[in-house]
CSV table of C-alpha atoms in Angstrom, one decimal:
chain,number,residue,atom,x,y,z
A,1370,MET,CA,0.0,0.0,0.0
A,1371,THR,CA,1.4,3.4,-1.0
A,1372,PRO,CA,1.5,6.3,1.4
A,1373,ALA,CA,-1.3,8.0,-0.5
A,1374,ASP,CA,-3.4,4.8,-0.2
A,1375,ARG,CA,-2.8,4.8,3.5
A,1376,SER,CA,-3.7,8.4,3.8
A,1377,HIS,CA,-7.0,7.9,2.0
A,1378,GLN,CA,-7.8,4.8,4.1
A,1379,ASP,CA,-7.1,6.7,7.3
A,1380,GLU,CA,-9.2,9.6,6.1
A,1381,ALA,CA,-12.1,7.3,5.5
A,1382,ARG,CA,-11.8,5.8,8.9
A,1383,GLY,CA,-11.5,9.2,10.4
A,1384,ARG,CA,-14.7,10.4,8.6
A,1385,ASP,CA,-16.6,7.4,10.0
A,1386,ALA,CA,-15.3,8.1,13.5
A,1387,GLY,CA,-16.2,11.7,13.1
A,1388,ALA,CA,-19.8,10.9,12.4
A,1389,GLY,CA,-20.0,8.8,15.6
A,1390,ALA,CA,-18.2,11.4,17.7
A,1391,GLY,CA,-20.5,14.2,16.5
A,1392,ALA,CA,-23.6,12.2,17.3
A,1393,ARG,CA,-22.4,11.3,20.8
A,1394,THR,CA,-21.8,14.9,21.5
A,1395,ALA,CA,-25.4,15.5,20.8
A,1396,GLY,CA,-26.3,13.1,23.6
A,1397,ASP,CA,-27.6,10.2,21.6
A,1398,GLY,CA,-25.0,7.7,22.9
A,1399,ALA,CA,-24.1,4.3,21.5
A,1400,GLY,CA,-27.6,3.3,20.7
A,1401,GLU,CA,-28.0,5.5,17.6
A,1402,PRO,CA,-29.9,4.3,14.6
A,1403,ALA,CA,-27.8,3.2,11.6
A,1404,GLY,CA,-29.1,6.1,9.6
A,1405,ARG,CA,-27.5,8.8,11.8
A,1406,PRO,CA,-25.9,11.7,9.9
A,1407,ARG,CA,-22.4,11.2,8.6
A,1408,GLY,CA,-20.3,13.8,10.3
A,1409,PRO,CA,-16.9,15.4,9.6
A,1410,VAL,CA,-13.5,13.8,9.6
A,1411,ASP,CA,-12.3,13.0,13.1
A,1412,SER,CA,-9.4,15.4,13.8
A,1413,SER,CA,-8.0,13.1,16.4
A,1414,ARG,CA,-7.4,10.6,13.6
A,1415,VAL,CA,-6.6,12.8,10.6
A,1416,PRO,CA,-4.9,16.2,11.1
A,1417,ARG,CA,-7.0,19.2,10.1
A,1418,TYR,CA,-4.6,20.2,7.4
A,1419,ALA,CA,-4.7,16.8,5.7
A,1420,GLY,CA,-7.2,15.7,3.1
A,1421,PRO,CA,-9.7,17.5,0.9
A,1422,ALA,CA,-11.1,20.9,2.1
A,1423,THR,CA,-14.8,20.3,2.2
A,1424,PHE,CA,-16.7,22.7,4.4
A,1425,ALA,CA,-16.0,21.8,8.0
A,1426,ARG,CA,-14.4,18.6,6.7
A,1427,LEU,CA,-17.9,17.2,6.1
A,1428,PRO,CA,-18.6,14.4,3.6
A,1429,ARG,CA,-19.2,15.3,-0.1
A,1430,ILE,CA,-22.8,15.0,-1.1
A,1431,ASP,CA,-22.1,11.9,-3.2
A,1432,GLU,CA,-20.8,10.2,-0.1
A,1433,VAL,CA,-24.2,10.5,1.6
A,1434,GLY,CA,-26.4,9.2,-1.2
A,1435,GLY,CA,-26.6,12.3,-3.2
A,1436,THR,CA,-29.0,14.3,-0.9
A,1437,ALA,CA,-28.6,16.1,2.4
A,1438,ASP,CA,-30.7,18.1,4.8
A,1439,VAL,CA,-28.4,21.1,4.3
A,1440,ALA,CA,-26.3,21.4,1.2
A,1441,VAL,CA,-23.2,23.6,1.4
A,1442,VAL,CA,-22.6,24.7,-2.2
A,1443,GLY,CA,-20.1,27.1,-3.8
A,1444,VAL,CA,-20.7,29.5,-6.7
A,1445,PRO,CA,-17.3,30.6,-8.0
A,1446,PHE,CA,-18.6,33.6,-9.9
A,1447,ASP,CA,-17.6,37.3,-9.7
A,1448,SER,CA,-18.4,38.8,-13.1
A,1449,GLY,CA,-20.9,41.1,-11.6
A,1450,VAL,CA,-18.5,43.1,-9.4
A,1451,SER,CA,-18.1,46.8,-9.8
A,1452,TYR,CA,-14.7,47.3,-8.2
A,1453,ARG,CA,-12.1,44.6,-7.1
A,1454,PRO,CA,-12.6,41.1,-8.5
A,1455,GLY,CA,-11.6,37.9,-6.8
A,1456,ALA,CA,-14.7,36.6,-5.1
A,1457,ARG,CA,-14.8,33.6,-7.5
A,1458,PHE,CA,-12.1,32.2,-5.1
A,1459,GLY,CA,-14.1,32.9,-2.0
A,1460,GLY,CA,-15.9,29.6,-1.6
A,1461,ASN,CA,-12.8,27.5,-1.5
A,1462,ALA,CA,-11.0,30.0,0.8
A,1463,ILE,CA,-14.0,29.6,3.2
A,1464,ARG,CA,-13.7,25.8,2.9
A,1465,GLU,CA,-10.0,25.9,3.7
A,1466,ALA,CA,-10.6,28.2,6.8
A,1467,SER,CA,-13.4,25.9,7.9
A,1468,ARG,CA,-11.0,23.1,8.6
A,1469,LEU,CA,-10.7,24.4,12.2
A,1470,LEU,CA,-14.5,24.3,12.9
A,1471,ARG,CA,-15.4,21.7,15.5
A,1472,PRO,CA,-18.6,19.6,15.6
A,1473,TYR,CA,-20.1,21.1,18.8
A,1474,ASN,CA,-21.4,24.7,18.8
A,1475,PRO,CA,-21.5,25.9,22.4
A,1476,ALA,CA,-23.1,29.2,21.6
A,1477,GLN,CA,-26.2,27.4,20.3
A,1478,ASP,CA,-25.7,24.3,22.5
A,1479,ALA,CA,-25.9,22.0,19.5
A,1480,SER,CA,-24.0,19.5,17.4
A,1481,PRO,CA,-25.3,20.5,14.1
A,1482,PHE,CA,-23.7,17.7,12.1
A,1483,ALA,CA,-25.3,15.1,14.3
A,1484,LEU,CA,-28.8,16.8,14.2
A,1485,ALA,CA,-29.0,16.8,10.4
A,1486,GLN,CA,-27.1,15.6,7.4
A,1487,VAL,CA,-25.0,18.4,6.3
A,1488,ALA,CA,-22.8,17.8,3.2
A,1489,ASP,CA,-20.6,19.7,0.8
A,1490,ALA,CA,-22.3,19.7,-2.6
A,1491,GLY,CA,-19.4,21.1,-4.5
A,1492,ASP,CA,-19.6,24.1,-6.9
A,1493,ILE,CA,-22.1,25.4,-9.4
A,1494,ALA,CA,-20.1,26.1,-12.5
A,1495,ALA,CA,-21.4,29.4,-13.9
A,1496,ASN,CA,-20.3,31.0,-17.2
A,1497,PRO,CA,-17.9,33.9,-16.3
A,1498,PHE,CA,-18.4,35.6,-19.6
A,1499,ASN,CA,-22.2,35.8,-19.7
A,1500,ILE,CA,-23.9,37.1,-16.6
A,1501,ASN,CA,-27.4,36.3,-17.9
A,1502,GLU,CA,-26.5,32.8,-18.6
A,1503,ALA,CA,-24.7,32.5,-15.2
A,1504,VAL,CA,-27.8,33.7,-13.4
A,1505,GLU,CA,-29.9,31.1,-15.2
A,1506,THR,CA,-27.4,28.3,-14.4
A,1507,VAL,CA,-27.3,29.2,-10.7
A,1508,GLU,CA,-31.1,29.3,-10.6
A,1509,ALA,CA,-31.5,25.9,-12.3
A,1510,ALA,CA,-28.9,24.3,-10.0
A,1511,ALA,CA,-30.6,25.8,-6.9
A,1512,ASP,CA,-34.0,24.5,-8.1
A,1513,GLY,CA,-32.5,21.0,-8.3
A,1514,ILE,CA,-30.9,21.1,-4.8
A,1515,LEU,CA,-34.1,22.5,-3.2
A,1516,ALA,CA,-36.3,20.0,-4.9
A,1517,THR,CA,-34.6,17.3,-2.9
A,1518,GLY,CA,-35.9,18.9,0.3
A,1519,ALA,CA,-32.5,20.4,1.2
A,1520,ARG,CA,-31.8,23.8,2.5
A,1521,MET,CA,-28.9,25.7,1.0
A,1522,MET,CA,-25.9,27.3,2.6
A,1523,THR,CA,-24.3,29.0,-0.5
A,1524,LEU,CA,-20.7,30.3,-0.5
A,1525,GLY,CA,-20.1,33.0,-3.2
A,1526,GLY,CA,-19.0,34.4,-5.4
A,1527,ASP,CA,-20.3,37.9,-5.7
A,1528,HIS,CA,-23.7,39.2,-4.6
A,1529,THR,CA,-25.2,38.8,-8.1
A,1530,ILE,CA,-26.0,35.2,-7.2
A,1531,ALA,CA,-28.5,36.2,-4.5
A,1532,LEU,CA,-31.1,36.9,-7.2
A,1533,PRO,CA,-31.3,33.4,-8.7
A,1534,LEU,CA,-31.1,31.8,-5.3
A,1535,LEU,CA,-34.0,33.9,-4.1
A,1536,ARG,CA,-36.0,33.0,-7.2
A,1537,ALA,CA,-35.5,29.3,-6.5
A,1538,VAL,CA,-36.3,29.6,-2.8
A,1539,ALA,CA,-39.5,31.6,-3.5
A,1540,ARG,CA,-40.7,28.9,-5.9
A,1541,ARG,CA,-40.6,26.5,-2.9
A,1542,HIS,CA,-41.7,28.7,-0.1
A,1543,GLY,CA,-43.5,31.7,-1.7
A,1544,PRO,CA,-42.2,35.2,-1.2
A,1545,VAL,CA,-39.7,35.2,1.7
A,1546,ALA,CA,-38.6,37.6,4.3
A,1547,LEU,CA,-35.1,38.8,3.6
A,1548,LEU,CA,-32.4,39.8,6.1
A,1549,HIS,CA,-29.5,41.4,4.2
A,1550,PHE,CA,-26.2,42.0,6.0
A,1551,ASP,CA,-24.1,44.4,4.0
A,1552,ALA,CA,-22.3,47.7,3.9
A,1553,HIS,CA,-24.3,48.6,0.8
A,1554,LEU,CA,-27.9,48.6,-0.2
A,1555,ASP,CA,-27.6,46.5,-3.3
A,1556,THR,CA,-30.9,47.9,-4.5
A,1557,TRP,CA,-29.5,50.1,-7.3
A,1558,ASP,CA,-31.1,49.9,-10.7
A,1559,THR,CA,-28.3,49.2,-13.2
A,1560,TYR,CA,-24.5,49.6,-13.7
A,1561,PHE,CA,-23.5,50.6,-17.2
A,1562,GLY,CA,-26.9,49.5,-18.3
A,1563,ALA,CA,-26.6,46.0,-16.9
A,1564,GLU,CA,-29.5,44.8,-14.8
A,1565,TYR,CA,-27.7,41.9,-13.2
A,1566,THR,CA,-24.8,42.9,-11.0
A,1567,HIS,CA,-23.7,42.6,-7.4
A,1568,GLY,CA,-25.3,46.0,-6.7
A,1569,THR,CA,-28.8,45.2,-8.1
A,1570,PRO,CA,-30.0,41.8,-6.9
A,1571,PHE,CA,-32.6,43.0,-4.3
A,1572,ARG,CA,-34.2,45.6,-6.6
A,1573,ARG,CA,-34.7,42.8,-9.1
A,1574,ALA,CA,-36.0,40.5,-6.4
A,1575,VAL,CA,-38.6,43.1,-5.3
A,1576,GLU,CA,-39.6,43.8,-8.9
A,1577,GLU,CA,-40.1,40.0,-9.5
A,1578,GLY,CA,-42.2,39.5,-6.4
A,1579,VAL,CA,-40.0,36.9,-4.8
A,1580,LEU,CA,-39.6,38.9,-1.5
A,1581,ASP,CA,-42.2,39.6,1.2
A,1582,THR,CA,-42.0,43.3,1.2
A,1583,SER,CA,-43.5,43.6,4.7
A,1584,ALA,CA,-40.3,41.9,6.1
A,1585,LEU,CA,-37.2,43.3,4.5
A,1586,SER,CA,-34.2,44.5,6.4
A,1587,HIS,CA,-30.7,45.7,5.8
A,1588,VAL,CA,-28.1,45.4,8.6
A,1589,GLY,CA,-24.7,47.1,8.7
A,1590,ILE,CA,-25.4,49.7,6.0
A,1591,ARG,CA,-22.8,52.6,6.0
A,1592,GLY,CA,-20.6,54.7,3.8
A,1593,PRO,CA,-21.3,57.2,1.1
A,1594,LEU,CA,-24.1,56.9,-1.4
A,1595,TYR,CA,-24.7,58.3,-4.9
A,1596,GLY,CA,-27.5,60.5,-3.5
A,1597,ARG,CA,-30.5,60.8,-1.2
A,1598,LYS,CA,-32.6,59.1,-3.9
A,1599,ASP,CA,-30.8,55.8,-3.1
A,1600,LEU,CA,-32.4,55.8,0.4
A,1601,ASP,CA,-35.8,57.0,-0.9
A,1602,ASP,CA,-35.9,54.2,-3.5
A,1603,ASP,CA,-34.9,51.6,-1.0
A,1604,GLU,CA,-37.6,52.7,1.4
A,1605,LYS,CA,-40.2,52.5,-1.3
A,1606,MET,CA,-39.3,48.9,-1.9
A,1607,GLY,CA,-40.1,48.2,1.8
A,1608,PHE,CA,-36.6,47.9,3.3
A,1609,GLY,CA,-35.9,48.9,6.9
A,1610,ILE,CA,-32.3,49.8,7.7
A,1611,VAL,CA,-30.2,49.1,10.7
A,1612,THR,CA,-26.9,50.9,10.2
A,1613,SER,CA,-23.6,49.7,11.7
A,1614,ALA,CA,-23.8,52.7,14.0
A,1615,ASP,CA,-27.2,51.5,15.2
A,1616,VAL,CA,-25.7,48.2,16.1
A,1617,MET,CA,-22.9,50.0,18.0
A,1618,ARG,CA,-25.2,52.3,19.9
A,1619,ARG,CA,-28.1,49.9,20.6
A,1620,GLY,CA,-26.3,46.6,21.0
A,1621,VAL,CA,-26.8,43.3,19.4
A,1622,ASP,CA,-29.6,42.0,21.7
A,1623,GLU,CA,-31.9,45.0,20.9
A,1624,VAL,CA,-31.1,44.8,17.2
A,1625,ALA,CA,-31.8,41.0,17.1
A,1626,GLN,CA,-35.1,41.6,18.9
A,1627,GLN,CA,-36.1,44.2,16.4
A,1628,LEU,CA,-35.3,41.9,13.5
A,1629,ARG,CA,-37.2,39.0,15.0
A,1630,GLU,CA,-40.3,41.2,15.4
A,1631,ARG,CA,-40.0,42.3,11.7
A,1632,ILE,CA,-39.5,38.7,10.4
A,1633,GLY,CA,-42.2,37.0,12.6
A,1634,ASP,CA,-42.9,33.5,11.5
A,1635,ARG,CA,-42.3,34.0,7.8
A,1636,PRO,CA,-39.9,31.8,5.9
A,1637,LEU,CA,-36.6,33.7,6.1
A,1638,TYR,CA,-33.7,34.0,3.7
A,1639,ILE,CA,-30.4,35.5,5.0
A,1640,SER,CA,-27.9,37.0,2.6
A,1641,ILE,CA,-24.6,38.1,4.0
A,1642,ASP,CA,-22.0,40.2,2.2
A,1643,ILE,CA,-18.8,39.8,4.2
A,1644,ASP,CA,-18.1,43.5,3.8
A,1645,VAL,CA,-20.8,44.1,6.4
A,1646,LEU,CA,-17.8,43.6,8.7
A,1647,ASP,CA,-15.3,46.4,9.2
A,1648,PRO,CA,-12.1,46.0,7.1
A,1649,ALA,CA,-10.3,45.3,10.3
A,1650,HIS,CA,-12.3,42.0,10.5
A,1651,ALA,CA,-12.7,41.4,6.8
A,1652,PRO,CA,-10.1,43.0,4.6
A,1653,GLY,CA,-10.5,40.4,1.9
A,1654,THR,CA,-13.4,41.8,0.0
A,1655,GLY,CA,-14.1,43.8,-3.2
A,1656,THR,CA,-15.7,46.9,-1.9
A,1657,PRO,CA,-14.6,47.6,1.7
A,1658,GLU,CA,-16.1,50.4,3.8
A,1659,ALA,CA,-14.8,51.8,7.1
A,1660,GLY,CA,-16.9,51.7,10.2
A,1661,GLY,CA,-18.4,48.2,10.0
A,1662,LEU,CA,-19.6,45.5,12.4
A,1663,THR,CA,-17.1,43.3,14.3
A,1664,SER,CA,-17.2,39.6,13.7
A,1665,ARG,CA,-18.5,39.2,17.2
A,1666,GLU,CA,-21.4,41.5,16.6
A,1667,LEU,CA,-22.4,39.6,13.4
A,1668,LEU,CA,-22.2,36.2,15.1
A,1669,GLU,CA,-24.2,37.4,18.1
A,1670,ILE,CA,-27.0,38.9,16.0
A,1671,LEU,CA,-27.2,35.6,14.0
A,1672,ARG,CA,-27.4,33.6,17.2
A,1673,GLY,CA,-30.2,35.9,18.3
A,1674,LEU,CA,-32.2,34.8,15.2
A,1675,ALA,CA,-32.0,31.1,16.0
A,1676,ASP,CA,-35.7,30.8,16.4
A,1677,CYS,CA,-36.5,32.4,13.0
A,1678,ARG,CA,-37.6,30.0,10.2
A,1679,LEU,CA,-34.4,30.1,8.2
A,1680,VAL,CA,-35.0,28.3,4.9
A,1681,SER,CA,-31.7,29.0,3.2
A,1682,ALA,CA,-28.8,31.5,3.2
A,1683,ASP,CA,-25.8,32.8,1.3
A,1684,LEU,CA,-22.5,34.3,2.2
A,1685,VAL,CA,-20.7,36.2,-0.5
A,1686,GLU,CA,-18.0,38.6,-1.6
A,1687,VAL,CA,-15.0,36.9,0.1
A,1688,ALA,CA,-12.0,37.9,-2.1
A,1689,PRO,CA,-9.0,36.1,-0.6
A,1690,ALA,CA,-6.4,37.9,-2.7
A,1691,TYR,CA,-6.9,40.9,-0.5
A,1692,ASP,CA,-7.0,38.9,2.8
A,1693,HIS,CA,-4.4,38.8,5.5
A,1694,ALA,CA,-3.7,35.6,7.5
A,1695,GLU,CA,-7.1,34.3,6.5
A,1696,ILE,CA,-8.9,36.9,8.7
A,1697,THR,CA,-11.8,37.2,6.3
A,1698,SER,CA,-12.1,33.5,5.5
A,1699,VAL,CA,-12.1,32.6,9.1
A,1700,ALA,CA,-14.8,35.1,9.9
A,1701,ALA,CA,-16.8,33.8,6.9
A,1702,SER,CA,-16.4,30.2,7.9
A,1703,HIS,CA,-17.7,30.8,11.4
A,1704,THR,CA,-20.6,32.8,10.0
A,1705,ALA,CA,-21.6,30.0,7.7
A,1706,TYR,CA,-21.3,27.6,10.7
A,1707,GLU,CA,-23.8,29.6,12.8
A,1708,LEU,CA,-26.2,29.7,9.9
A,1709,THR,CA,-25.8,25.9,9.3
A,1710,THR,CA,-26.3,25.3,13.0
A,1711,ILE,CA,-29.6,27.2,12.9
A,1712,MET,CA,-30.9,25.2,10.0
A,1713,ALA,CA,-29.8,21.9,11.5
A,1714,ARG,CA,-31.5,22.6,14.8
A,1715,GLN,CA,-34.7,23.5,13.1
A,1716,ILE,CA,-34.7,20.4,10.9
A,1717,ALA,CA,-34.1,18.2,13.9
A,1718,ALA,CA,-36.9,20.0,15.8
A,1719,ALA,CA,-39.4,19.5,12.9
A,1720,ARG,CA,-38.6,15.8,13.0
A,1721,GLY,CA,-39.4,15.6,16.7
C-alpha cells in the first residue's frame, strides 16, 4: 500500500469516526440508529490540514447518497462586481478556513452535524463571460438542490448570485422575508446599463415579487451613497435599515429583537456580504467600507435569530487575494457555521 493509499484509508476511517463522535456529543450515545448523519473527519485521527477541504471537513454529497438536509454549495462567480474582482475564489477559501471548525457549537448548545445531514455539494459552475447565462445556471442548480428537500448554505461568489437563489427559494416557499447584512444597499437599478450585477439583486427581487416586502431589512449599512434618492428608492421597496452605527449604539440584543419582530414566523432567507464587517475584521473583499460590524457582533446577531424560520442562506464577496492571515475567510467560515447550525437545529426540531 502506498503512502497515498494509507492516507485515503485513514481519512475514510476518520470520517466514520467523526460521524459517531459528533452524534455522541449531541447526547444520543451508542444506541444511535444506523441512519444517523455522517459527520466530519475526526481530527484526532486525521490532522486538520490533511485531506480535501470540504466545508468543516464534512462528507461530499455523493458520499451520503446524493442528498442532504443542508447542502453547502459554492458559486465561484464574480463577473458582476463593480470594483475589485476575486470573489470567485471565496468559496474555496472559506472551505480551507473551515478546517478548524469543530462539531459542537456551544453558543447554540448544538452539534449541528449530528442533528441533520450536512454535506458539501461542490460548486455550481457558472459562465464567467455571460452574466445572464450564469444567473440562469445558478437558478436551475438551486432548483435542483431545493427539490430534494435540502436547505442551501451557499458560498459565493459575488452578490449577483443572490437573485437566482431567491427565485429558487421563493418557488418552494413563496415570497420570503429577507435579512440582508451588507455595507451597501444593493438595490440600485443598473450599472453601465446592466440589470444583473452585485449591486442590483434586491431591486430585481422586489420587482419580480420573490420577496415579502413587509419583512425586508438591511443590517450594517454605512458609507457614502450616490445621493439621497438611493435611500428613498430603498424605502419605497419596503426595506428597513439598521446601520452599523445603530448596532454599536443599541447593542446586538436589541437589534436582534427588532429583526425577530419584523420577520415574525415568515420563511426567512439570510444574505450576508462579508463587507458588512469592518475591514479590520474582513479586509479580503471587493468593496470595503470603514466603520463596519465586528465579527463578534455579526455572530451574536445571528445567534439571536436562531428561532426564526431560516430556509436557506448565502455568504458572498470573500475575495482572498486581499485577505491577510485568512482573517476574512475565518470570519466567513464561522458565520456559515452559525447559519448551518440554525438550519440543522430547526430540521431536527421539525422531525421531533
